[in-house]
Amino acid sequence: MTSAPPVLPATRSQPLRGGPVLRWGVVAPGGIAADFVHALHTHTDQRVVSVASRSADRAAQFAQQHGIPRSHGGYAELYDDPDVQIVYVASPHSEHLRLATDAIAAGKHVLIEKPIGLSAAEARAVRDAAADAGVFAMEAMWTRFVPQTDVMMQLRDAGDLGELRLVTADLGFAAQPGGRLFDPQLGGGALLDLGVYPVWLSHLLLGMPESVRATGALTGTGVDEQSALVLDYASGAQALLSTSIRVTSPGRAAASGTLGRVEIDPFFVFPSGFSVSRGDETARFDDRSGLTYRQGMAWQAAAVARHVDDGLLESPLHPLQTTVEVMTIIDDARRQLAASGA
């Protein structure tokens, strides 16, 4: 039996140039902060005007490398800088809550690297602090803003996939033992660092599950090394998710409905493309921007600038309640793994 070929809509992702511009400050400069600043300065009109670290030398070196006019050997100086409109928090997960709420208390908008904190309770604390202060706050779930996610969501919302019944997603990268990912004090483990992406995707497509079942293994330091999650929904739909810091997995994701299926190219978190199938007919969406890997953070920054310019306190695409619910799922899975002594 054949079906009509899927018709792919045009992407509605925020244009990278020509829109509102924010003056950004970066706290805790490291690898992901370097990629973020490079994406902004290379592909958008956004500009980082200040950087802060606990080490003045490290901040100065980062500023010189990335063409940032000011650097500080302490975070308070950046928060007090009247030229900084928004703070990007790029520290280890364990510091997200403290650094974000300090910036919020100083009246700054915040974009906080994912996961927003160590738990749903920390996510709620950031949400409530930002609401009380009247500033914009968002978790940096940048994959929500890349073009393939927007086009896929248009297909889902138009009913082109029918009723979604199964979401599958995996993300694993082999990590060197002994680093941050193995340190429980720094929020180590696969679920917080990598599993947040598959869990977020399942939530984006299916919402909040009725139940979470998790199995896996722990490292010698007690953090989750690898896990598989089954999420069950009231509709009868399921999500099958996996993550690992022990091995590198294919990084695939798919959403299967009663009328069609989307298969996102690996690694699904980066700018890429997907195939959509309906019956015997298949169509392709390919991201033609030329942006790869973490360069895709550029769309997130442009979208945040638009949200702030529009006077919003949250992103309609990735609201803080979504962050809270994703963290609630991860909390549940981490409790199960810890209780099992895996």
Short mmCIF file of C-alpha atoms in Angstrom, two decimals:
data_model
loop_
_atom_site.label_atom_id
_atom_site.label_comp_id
_atom_site.label_asym_id
_atom_site.label_seq_id
_atom_site.Cartn_x
_atom_site.Cartn_y
_atom_site.Cartn_z
CA MET A 1 0.00 0.00 0.00
CA THR A 2 1.40 3.39 -0.96
CA SER A 3 0.86 6.78 0.65
CA ALA A 4 1.28 10.34 -0.52
CA PRO A 5 4.90 11.51 -0.23
CA PRO A 6 5.52 13.52 2.94
CA VAL A 7 5.60 17.26 2.32
CA LEU A 8 8.36 18.89 4.33
CA PRO A 9 7.63 22.34 5.76
CA ALA A 10 10.16 25.16 5.75
CA THR A 11 12.17 25.66 8.91
CA ARG A 12 11.05 28.41 11.27
CA SER A 13 14.32 28.55 13.23
CA GLN A 14 15.35 32.01 14.34
CA PRO A 15 17.59 33.67 11.70
CA LEU A 16 21.17 33.79 12.91
CA ARG A 17 21.74 37.38 11.83
CA GLY A 18 19.73 40.54 11.53
CA GLY A 19 17.73 40.21 14.76
CA PRO A 20 18.12 41.59 18.27
CA VAL A 21 21.60 41.50 19.78
CA LEU A 22 22.49 40.83 23.41
CA ARG A 23 25.71 41.60 25.26
CA TRP A 24 26.74 38.34 26.89
CA GLY A 25 28.89 37.51 29.87
CA VAL A 26 30.39 34.04 30.30
CA VAL A 27 31.20 32.49 33.67
CA ALA A 28 33.39 29.41 34.13
CA PRO A 29 35.25 29.36 30.81
CA GLY A 30 36.05 25.85 29.66
CA GLY A 31 35.59 23.66 26.62
CA ILE A 32 31.87 24.13 26.13
CA ALA A 33 32.16 27.86 26.83
CA ALA A 34 34.81 28.11 24.11
CA ASP A 35 32.53 26.36 21.62
CA PHE A 36 29.62 28.60 22.63
CA VAL A 37 31.58 31.83 22.16
CA HIS A 38 33.01 30.62 18.86
CA ALA A 39 29.52 29.77 17.59
CA LEU A 40 28.18 33.19 18.58
CA HIS A 41 31.05 35.22 17.16
CA THR A 42 31.30 33.22 13.94
CA HIS A 43 27.68 32.65 13.02
CA THR A 44 25.57 35.32 14.76
CA ASP A 45 25.51 39.02 15.60
CA GLN A 46 25.58 38.22 19.34
CA ARG A 47 28.65 39.39 21.22
CA VAL A 48 30.37 38.26 24.41
CA VAL A 49 31.66 41.34 26.21
CA SER A 50 32.94 39.88 29.47
CA VAL A 51 34.24 36.60 30.91
CA ALA A 52 34.88 35.57 34.51
CA SER A 53 36.71 32.71 36.17
CA ARG A 54 37.99 31.95 39.65
CA SER A 55 41.41 32.35 38.01
CA ALA A 56 42.17 35.83 36.67
CA ASP A 57 44.84 34.37 34.38
CA ARG A 58 42.46 31.81 32.92
CA ALA A 59 39.80 34.48 32.30
CA ALA A 60 42.35 36.79 30.65
CA GLN A 61 43.64 34.02 28.42
CA PHE A 62 40.12 33.05 27.36
CA ALA A 63 39.27 36.69 26.63
CA GLN A 64 42.37 37.09 24.47
CA GLN A 65 41.67 33.89 22.54
CA HIS A 66 38.08 34.88 21.76
CA GLY A 67 38.28 38.64 21.31
CA ILE A 68 36.37 39.46 24.51
CA PRO A 69 37.07 42.99 25.76
CA ARG A 70 36.90 42.37 29.54
CA SER A 71 37.90 39.57 31.90
CA HIS A 72 37.56 39.11 35.65
CA GLY A 73 39.15 36.90 38.29
CA GLY A 74 35.83 36.53 40.11
CA TYR A 75 32.19 36.21 39.21
CA ALA A 76 30.85 39.16 41.22
CA GLU A 77 32.69 41.64 39.00
CA LEU A 78 30.96 40.28 35.92
CA TYR A 79 27.55 40.29 37.61
CA ASP A 80 28.13 43.94 38.57
CA ASP A 81 29.10 44.94 35.01
CA PRO A 82 26.24 47.15 33.71
CA ASP A 83 27.19 46.34 30.12
CA VAL A 84 26.39 42.62 30.57
CA GLN A 85 22.76 41.84 29.81
CA ILE A 86 22.77 38.05 30.04
CA VAL A 87 25.04 35.50 31.71
CA TYR A 88 25.91 32.14 30.17
CA VAL A 89 26.70 29.62 32.93
CA ALA A 90 29.16 27.01 31.65
CA SER A 91 30.46 25.48 34.89
CA PRO A 92 30.24 21.83 35.98
CA HIS A 93 26.66 20.84 36.83
CA SER A 94 27.26 21.07 40.58
CA GLU A 95 27.77 24.86 40.31
CA HIS A 96 24.86 25.69 38.01
CA LEU A 97 22.37 26.54 40.74
CA ARG A 98 24.72 28.81 42.70
CA LEU A 99 26.11 30.69 39.72
CA ALA A 100 22.72 31.08 38.04
CA THR A 101 20.93 32.36 41.14
CA ASP A 102 23.78 34.77 41.91
CA ALA A 103 23.49 36.19 38.38
CA ILE A 104 19.71 36.38 38.72
CA ALA A 105 20.05 38.21 42.04
CA ALA A 106 22.20 40.77 40.21
CA GLY A 107 19.36 41.34 37.74
CA LYS A 108 20.90 39.45 34.82
CA HIS A 109 19.11 37.17 32.38
CA VAL A 110 20.61 33.68 32.38
CA LEU A 111 21.25 30.82 29.98
CA ILE A 112 22.41 27.79 31.96
CA GLU A 113 24.17 24.83 30.43
CA LYS A 114 22.28 21.58 30.55
CA PRO A 115 21.39 20.03 32.83
CA ILE A 116 20.15 23.13 34.61
CA GLY A 117 21.22 21.58 37.93
CA LEU A 118 21.57 18.31 39.76
CA SER A 119 17.87 17.67 40.34
CA ALA A 120 14.31 18.79 39.71
CA ALA A 121 14.48 20.67 43.01
CA GLU A 122 17.40 22.74 41.71
CA ALA A 123 15.53 23.35 38.44
CA ARG A 124 12.56 24.66 40.40
CA ALA A 125 14.86 26.88 42.48
CA VAL A 126 16.24 28.53 39.33
CA ARG A 127 12.74 28.88 37.87
CA ASP A 128 11.38 30.51 41.03
CA ALA A 129 14.36 32.84 41.46
CA ALA A 130 14.07 34.09 37.88
CA ALA A 131 10.32 34.58 38.18
CA ASP A 132 10.73 36.57 41.41
CA ALA A 133 13.45 38.74 39.84
CA GLY A 134 11.57 39.23 36.56
CA VAL A 135 14.47 38.08 34.38
CA PHE A 136 14.68 35.59 31.52
CA ALA A 137 16.02 32.13 32.34
CA MET A 138 16.49 29.04 30.20
CA GLU A 139 18.37 25.76 30.23
CA ALA A 140 20.74 25.57 27.26
CA MET A 141 18.99 22.66 25.52
CA TRP A 142 20.29 23.91 22.21
CA THR A 143 19.11 20.92 20.14
CA ARG A 144 15.55 22.27 20.52
CA PHE A 145 16.52 25.21 18.30
CA VAL A 146 18.34 23.49 15.42
CA PRO A 147 16.41 23.36 12.14
CA GLN A 148 15.78 19.60 12.04
CA THR A 149 13.96 19.73 15.39
CA ASP A 150 11.68 22.51 14.19
CA VAL A 151 10.78 20.71 10.96
CA MET A 152 10.19 17.42 12.79
CA MET A 153 7.85 19.14 15.26
CA GLN A 154 5.89 20.71 12.43
CA LEU A 155 5.35 17.24 10.96
CA ARG A 156 4.20 15.90 14.32
CA ASP A 157 1.90 18.83 15.04
CA ALA A 158 0.33 18.63 11.57
CA GLY A 159 -0.57 14.98 12.19
CA ASP A 160 1.65 13.71 9.38
CA LEU A 161 3.05 10.98 11.62
CA GLY A 162 -0.32 9.99 13.06
CA GLU A 163 -0.40 9.06 16.74
CA LEU A 164 3.11 8.70 18.07
CA ARG A 165 3.56 5.31 19.74
CA LEU A 166 7.31 4.82 20.05
CA VAL A 167 10.31 7.11 20.55
CA THR A 168 13.80 5.64 20.61
CA ALA A 169 16.99 7.55 21.35
CA ASP A 170 20.51 6.75 22.48
CA LEU A 171 23.53 8.85 23.28
CA GLY A 172 26.81 7.54 24.60
CA PHE A 173 30.41 8.69 24.45
CA ALA A 174 33.29 6.73 25.97
CA ALA A 175 34.82 8.94 28.66
CA GLN A 176 38.26 8.71 30.19
CA PRO A 177 37.96 7.36 33.76
CA GLY A 178 38.99 9.76 36.47
CA GLY A 179 37.58 12.93 34.94
CA ARG A 180 34.61 15.12 35.82
CA LEU A 181 32.08 12.60 34.52
CA PHE A 182 33.18 10.10 37.17
CA ASP A 183 33.06 12.56 40.09
CA PRO A 184 29.78 12.48 42.05
CA GLN A 185 30.62 15.83 43.67
CA LEU A 186 30.63 17.48 40.23
CA GLY A 187 27.39 15.91 39.04
CA GLY A 188 29.06 13.07 37.16
CA GLY A 189 27.33 10.20 35.43
CA ALA A 190 25.84 9.48 32.03
CA LEU A 191 22.26 10.49 32.77
CA LEU A 192 22.97 14.09 33.75
CA ASP A 193 25.58 14.75 31.10
CA LEU A 194 24.29 12.80 28.08
CA GLY A 195 21.05 11.07 29.02
CA VAL A 196 19.39 14.44 29.44
CA TYR A 197 19.22 14.64 25.61
CA PRO A 198 17.29 11.38 24.98
CA VAL A 199 15.01 12.11 27.96
CA TRP A 200 14.38 15.63 26.67
CA LEU A 201 13.56 14.32 23.18
CA SER A 202 11.06 11.81 24.53
CA HIS A 203 9.45 14.57 26.60
CA LEU A 204 9.33 16.89 23.60
CA LEU A 205 7.50 14.30 21.52
CA LEU A 206 5.38 12.47 24.09
CA GLY A 207 5.25 14.63 27.23
CA MET A 208 5.48 13.43 30.81
CA PRO A 209 5.35 9.65 31.25
CA GLU A 210 3.21 7.75 33.74
CA SER A 211 6.12 5.57 34.81
CA VAL A 212 9.89 5.27 34.48
CA ARG A 213 11.79 1.98 34.55
CA ALA A 214 15.58 2.14 34.66
CA THR A 215 18.32 -0.45 34.68
CA GLY A 216 22.04 -0.06 34.26
CA ALA A 217 25.46 -0.04 35.88
CA LEU A 218 27.37 2.23 38.25
CA THR A 219 31.05 3.14 38.21
CA GLY A 220 33.38 2.45 41.12
CA THR A 221 32.83 6.07 42.19
CA GLY A 222 29.08 5.51 42.39
CA VAL A 223 27.89 7.52 39.38
CA ASP A 224 25.74 5.94 36.66
CA GLU A 225 27.96 4.57 33.93
CA GLN A 226 25.34 3.21 31.58
CA SER A 227 21.57 2.86 31.67
CA ALA A 228 18.49 1.92 29.70
CA LEU A 229 15.14 3.57 30.39
CA VAL A 230 11.62 2.55 29.45
CA LEU A 231 9.07 5.34 29.77
CA ASP A 232 5.39 4.35 29.66
CA TYR A 233 2.61 6.78 28.75
CA ALA A 234 -1.12 6.83 29.41
CA SER A 235 -1.77 6.55 25.68
CA GLY A 236 0.10 3.25 25.53
CA ALA A 237 3.10 4.90 23.85
CA GLN A 238 6.60 4.11 25.02
CA ALA A 239 10.05 5.65 24.89
CA LEU A 240 13.13 3.42 24.85
CA LEU A 241 16.21 5.41 25.82
CA SER A 242 19.84 4.60 26.56
CA THR A 243 22.97 6.47 27.55
CA SER A 244 26.55 5.63 28.46
CA ILE A 245 29.92 7.07 29.41
CA ARG A 246 31.45 3.61 29.00
CA VAL A 247 30.99 3.22 25.23
CA THR A 248 30.26 5.41 22.22
CA SER A 249 26.83 4.53 20.84
CA PRO A 250 25.35 5.25 17.39
CA GLY A 251 23.56 8.40 18.61
CA ARG A 252 20.36 7.63 16.75
CA ALA A 253 16.82 8.74 17.44
CA ALA A 254 13.47 7.95 15.85
CA ALA A 255 9.80 8.74 16.36
CA SER A 256 7.29 6.21 15.05
CA GLY A 257 3.61 6.97 14.60
CA THR A 258 0.58 5.23 13.17
CA LEU A 259 1.01 7.04 9.83
CA GLY A 260 4.73 7.69 9.54
CA ARG A 261 8.20 7.58 11.04
CA VAL A 262 11.03 10.09 11.46
CA GLU A 263 14.60 8.80 11.75
CA ILE A 264 17.11 11.47 12.78
CA ASP A 265 20.66 11.16 11.50
CA PRO A 266 23.35 10.40 14.09
CA PHE A 267 24.31 12.15 16.26
CA PHE A 268 20.81 13.49 16.73
CA VAL A 269 21.86 16.29 19.10
CA PHE A 270 23.87 18.10 16.41
CA PRO A 271 22.68 19.95 13.29
CA SER A 272 21.92 17.21 10.78
CA GLY A 273 18.90 15.88 8.94
CA PHE A 274 16.31 13.16 9.01
CA SER A 275 14.31 10.79 6.86
CA VAL A 276 10.53 10.72 7.13
CA SER A 277 8.57 7.74 5.84
CA ARG A 278 4.87 7.31 5.14
CA GLY A 279 3.95 3.93 3.72
CA ASP A 280 6.29 3.30 0.80
CA GLU A 281 7.19 6.97 0.40
CA THR A 282 10.23 8.61 1.95
CA ALA A 283 11.45 12.20 2.02
CA ARG A 284 14.63 13.80 3.37
CA PHE A 285 15.32 16.94 5.35
CA ASP A 286 18.95 18.06 5.32
CA ASP A 287 20.35 21.02 7.21
CA ARG A 288 22.08 23.09 4.52
CA SER A 289 23.46 25.75 6.87
CA GLY A 290 26.93 24.23 6.97
CA LEU A 291 26.97 24.44 10.76
CA THR A 292 28.19 21.28 12.46
CA TYR A 293 28.67 19.89 15.96
CA ARG A 294 28.36 22.58 18.68
CA GLN A 295 28.23 25.35 16.09
CA GLY A 296 24.50 24.61 16.33
CA MET A 297 24.43 26.55 19.60
CA ALA A 298 24.20 29.64 17.40
CA TRP A 299 20.46 29.10 16.83
CA GLN A 300 19.83 28.91 20.55
CA ALA A 301 21.62 32.21 21.19
CA ALA A 302 19.72 33.99 18.41
CA ALA A 303 16.43 32.64 19.76
CA VAL A 304 17.24 33.74 23.30
CA ALA A 305 18.04 37.24 22.06
CA ARG A 306 14.64 37.36 20.33
CA HIS A 307 12.87 36.10 23.47
CA VAL A 308 14.52 38.73 25.64
CA ASP A 309 13.78 41.47 23.11
CA ASP A 310 10.14 40.36 23.10
CA GLY A 311 10.01 40.77 26.87
CA LEU A 312 9.60 37.06 27.60
CA LEU A 313 10.84 35.51 30.84
CA GLU A 314 10.93 31.97 29.43
CA SER A 315 11.32 30.36 26.03
CA PRO A 316 8.03 29.12 24.54
CA LEU A 317 10.06 26.38 22.83
CA HIS A 318 11.90 25.19 25.94
CA PRO A 319 10.07 26.51 29.02
CA LEU A 320 11.35 25.94 32.52
CA GLN A 321 8.48 23.57 33.33
CA THR A 322 9.84 21.26 30.62
CA THR A 323 13.24 21.42 32.30
CA VAL A 324 11.69 20.58 35.68
CA GLU A 325 9.82 17.60 34.22
CA VAL A 326 12.87 16.25 32.37
CA MET A 327 14.88 16.50 35.58
CA THR A 328 12.06 14.72 37.45
CA ILE A 329 12.40 11.76 35.05
CA ILE A 330 16.18 11.72 35.50
CA ASP A 331 15.79 11.94 39.30
CA ASP A 332 13.55 8.86 39.18
CA ALA A 333 15.97 6.91 36.99
CA ARG A 334 19.00 7.83 39.11
CA ARG A 335 17.18 6.76 42.30
CA GLN A 336 16.35 3.40 40.77
CA LEU A 337 19.95 2.81 39.68
CA ALA A 338 21.32 3.80 43.08
CA ALA A 339 18.78 1.59 44.89
CA SER A 340 19.62 -1.40 42.73
CA GLY A 341 23.30 -1.10 43.58
CA ALA A 342 23.94 -1.59 39.86
#
